Amino acid sequence: ETGIATGTGICHVYVEKTANQDMALKIIENAKTSRPSVCNAAEVLLVHENMAPAFLPRLEQLLTAECRQKKCAFRLCEKAARYMKGTLAGEADFDTEFLDYVLAVKVVDSTADAIAHIGAHSTHHSDAIITENDTAAQLFTRLVDSAAVYVNASTRFTDGGEFGFGAEIGISTQKLH
């Protein structure tokens, strides 16, 4: 029996090596903190290794700033831990829907590595790439098998209201196209 069903959302955002860092920070802030307890909130951040040294300290500062009502906690791969503070990620952290101000962060070496990680850990809900590279965007949207795949947009767009269905509704985590 098949039908339309909602489900868990381990949503990923990938910051590709050509991403505009300011735009990436805004998108991640929205995807993680606007409503962290919903299924379309980002749970995993993947960052290209060329971007990590400059970007991850900025992300940490943004999501843990004194002015924030709730500060994010981070579950970090060993490479990410070089650039920001947090707890080293455990075995299950990249497979967890935290539904809270917690973000798992992994440094990857390529778009292919990011796509492979998403393929291994995704719930196929919503995933996003932040990039200025059309080839990377096309590869990501072609190979990431999720209901909604975004380029330079927040995973929070996967929502009944955003799709013009009125109030928030349970939406399919199957392919929208």
Short mmCIF file of C-alpha atoms in Angstrom, two decimals:
data_model
loop_
_atom_site.label_atom_id
_atom_site.label_comp_id
_atom_site.label_asym_id
_atom_site.label_seq_id
_atom_site.Cartn_x
_atom_site.Cartn_y
_atom_site.Cartn_z
CA GLU A 1 0.00 0.00 0.00
CA THR A 2 1.34 3.42 -0.91
CA GLY A 3 0.19 6.80 0.19
CA ILE A 4 1.30 10.25 1.09
CA ALA A 5 3.09 10.27 4.40
CA THR A 6 5.15 12.63 6.44
CA GLY A 7 8.14 11.50 8.37
CA THR A 8 11.32 12.39 10.10
CA GLY A 9 13.52 15.00 8.58
CA ILE A 10 17.25 14.71 8.88
CA CYS A 11 17.75 17.69 6.59
CA HIS A 12 21.19 18.65 5.31
CA VAL A 13 22.70 21.93 4.19
CA TYR A 14 25.92 21.73 2.18
CA VAL A 15 28.17 24.80 1.94
CA GLU A 16 30.10 24.24 -1.28
CA LYS A 17 33.57 25.77 -1.80
CA THR A 18 32.25 28.67 -3.93
CA ALA A 19 29.38 29.62 -1.60
CA ASN A 20 28.80 33.21 -0.60
CA GLN A 21 29.55 33.00 3.12
CA ASP A 22 27.17 35.78 4.16
CA MET A 23 24.30 34.15 2.29
CA ALA A 24 25.24 30.74 3.71
CA LEU A 25 25.14 32.09 7.28
CA LYS A 26 21.67 33.56 6.74
CA ILE A 27 20.34 30.36 5.18
CA ILE A 28 21.75 28.15 7.94
CA GLU A 29 20.47 30.47 10.66
CA ASN A 30 16.99 30.23 9.16
CA ALA A 31 17.18 26.48 8.52
CA LYS A 32 18.35 25.66 12.05
CA THR A 33 16.94 28.31 14.38
CA SER A 34 13.65 29.64 12.98
CA ARG A 35 11.84 26.54 14.33
CA PRO A 36 14.29 23.82 15.33
CA SER A 37 11.58 21.41 16.47
CA VAL A 38 10.06 20.80 13.03
CA CYS A 39 10.93 18.16 10.44
CA ASN A 40 12.22 20.66 7.85
CA ALA A 41 14.83 22.19 10.18
CA ALA A 42 18.46 21.54 9.27
CA GLU A 43 20.04 18.86 11.44
CA VAL A 44 23.32 18.35 9.57
CA LEU A 45 25.68 20.90 8.07
CA LEU A 46 28.28 19.78 5.55
CA VAL A 47 31.06 22.25 4.74
CA HIS A 48 33.66 21.94 1.99
CA GLU A 49 37.17 21.72 3.47
CA ASN A 50 38.34 24.85 1.59
CA MET A 51 35.53 26.84 3.22
CA ALA A 52 35.84 25.43 6.75
CA PRO A 53 38.72 27.52 8.23
CA ALA A 54 37.03 30.87 7.55
CA PHE A 55 33.39 29.82 7.63
CA LEU A 56 33.01 27.59 10.70
CA PRO A 57 34.26 30.18 13.24
CA ARG A 58 31.78 32.69 11.79
CA LEU A 59 28.97 30.12 12.04
CA GLU A 60 29.86 29.35 15.64
CA GLN A 61 29.87 33.03 16.53
CA LEU A 62 26.49 33.59 14.84
CA LEU A 63 24.70 30.62 16.41
CA THR A 64 26.14 31.07 19.90
CA ALA A 65 26.09 34.88 20.15
CA GLU A 66 25.10 36.45 23.47
CA CYS A 67 22.09 38.11 21.83
CA ARG A 68 20.52 34.74 20.90
CA GLN A 69 17.68 33.54 23.10
CA LYS A 70 18.80 29.95 22.52
CA LYS A 71 22.38 29.05 21.68
CA CYS A 72 23.16 26.15 19.39
CA ALA A 73 25.25 23.20 20.46
CA PHE A 74 27.39 21.41 17.90
CA ARG A 75 28.26 17.76 17.26
CA LEU A 76 31.49 17.93 15.27
CA CYS A 77 33.55 15.62 13.09
CA GLU A 78 37.26 15.76 13.93
CA LYS A 79 38.01 18.21 11.10
CA ALA A 80 35.22 20.60 12.12
CA ALA A 81 36.49 20.52 15.72
CA ARG A 82 39.67 22.23 14.51
CA TYR A 83 37.68 25.37 13.71
CA MET A 84 34.87 25.57 16.27
CA LYS A 85 33.88 24.43 19.74
CA GLY A 86 31.46 21.61 20.38
CA THR A 87 31.22 17.95 21.26
CA LEU A 88 32.88 15.37 19.03
CA ALA A 89 30.16 13.65 17.04
CA GLY A 90 29.21 10.19 18.16
CA GLU A 91 28.25 7.31 15.92
CA ALA A 92 24.57 8.29 15.78
CA ASP A 93 24.85 12.09 15.56
CA PHE A 94 24.66 12.23 11.76
CA ASP A 95 21.55 10.01 11.87
CA THR A 96 19.68 11.97 14.55
CA GLU A 97 16.73 14.29 14.18
CA PHE A 98 17.59 16.52 17.14
CA LEU A 99 14.48 18.75 16.95
CA ASP A 100 16.42 21.21 19.11
CA TYR A 101 19.20 23.79 18.94
CA VAL A 102 21.76 21.11 18.04
CA LEU A 103 23.58 20.91 14.71
CA ALA A 104 25.85 18.11 13.52
CA VAL A 105 28.74 19.51 11.46
CA LYS A 106 30.98 17.58 9.07
CA VAL A 107 33.78 18.82 6.83
CA VAL A 108 33.81 17.14 3.40
CA ASP A 109 36.37 17.19 0.63
CA SER A 110 34.07 17.53 -2.38
CA THR A 111 30.50 17.84 -3.61
CA ALA A 112 30.61 14.10 -4.36
CA ASP A 113 31.58 13.46 -0.72
CA ALA A 114 28.66 15.62 0.46
CA ILE A 115 26.25 13.78 -1.84
CA ALA A 116 27.54 10.40 -0.61
CA HIS A 117 27.11 11.48 3.02
CA ILE A 118 23.54 12.62 2.35
CA GLY A 119 22.80 9.36 0.54
CA ALA A 120 24.01 7.38 3.56
CA HIS A 121 22.33 9.47 6.28
CA SER A 122 19.32 11.23 4.73
CA THR A 123 15.67 10.61 5.45
CA HIS A 124 15.01 11.97 1.92
CA HIS A 125 13.03 14.93 3.22
CA SER A 126 14.80 18.19 2.28
CA ASP A 127 18.40 18.96 1.49
CA ALA A 128 20.13 22.12 0.25
CA ILE A 129 23.35 23.25 -1.39
CA ILE A 130 24.74 26.75 -1.06
CA THR A 131 26.94 27.51 -4.03
CA GLU A 132 27.88 29.95 -6.76
CA ASN A 133 28.87 27.05 -9.05
CA ASP A 134 26.18 25.97 -11.52
CA THR A 135 27.88 22.62 -12.19
CA ALA A 136 27.95 21.77 -8.48
CA ALA A 137 24.30 22.84 -8.13
CA GLN A 138 23.23 20.68 -11.07
CA LEU A 139 25.16 17.67 -9.79
CA PHE A 140 23.67 18.06 -6.30
CA THR A 141 20.08 18.45 -7.52
CA ARG A 142 20.45 15.52 -9.91
CA LEU A 143 21.99 13.08 -7.41
CA VAL A 144 20.43 13.93 -4.04
CA ASP A 145 17.32 11.76 -3.76
CA SER A 146 15.05 13.81 -1.51
CA ALA A 147 11.52 15.15 -1.73
CA ALA A 148 12.80 18.72 -1.97
CA VAL A 149 16.31 19.71 -3.04
CA TYR A 150 17.20 23.39 -2.83
CA VAL A 151 19.91 25.62 -4.28
CA ASN A 152 20.73 28.69 -2.18
CA ALA A 153 17.59 28.34 -0.07
CA SER A 154 16.63 27.07 3.37
CA THR A 155 15.21 23.60 3.99
CA ARG A 156 12.46 25.42 5.91
CA PHE A 157 10.76 26.11 2.55
CA THR A 158 9.41 22.54 2.63
CA ASP A 159 6.21 23.62 4.32
CA GLY A 160 2.53 23.65 3.48
CA GLY A 161 2.33 27.43 3.86
CA GLU A 162 5.38 28.04 1.67
CA PHE A 163 3.97 25.75 -1.02
CA GLY A 164 0.69 27.68 -1.03
CA PHE A 165 -1.39 25.07 0.80
CA GLY A 166 -2.47 27.47 3.54
CA ALA A 167 -1.79 26.43 7.12
CA GLU A 168 0.95 24.00 7.98
CA ILE A 169 -0.05 20.55 6.91
CA GLY A 170 1.55 17.15 6.80
CA ILE A 171 3.24 17.02 3.44
CA SER A 172 4.65 14.13 1.52
CA THR A 173 8.30 13.30 1.94
CA GLN A 174 8.10 11.60 -1.44
CA LYS A 175 9.19 13.39 -4.61
CA LEU A 176 7.31 16.64 -5.21
CA HIS A 177 8.05 16.65 -8.93
#
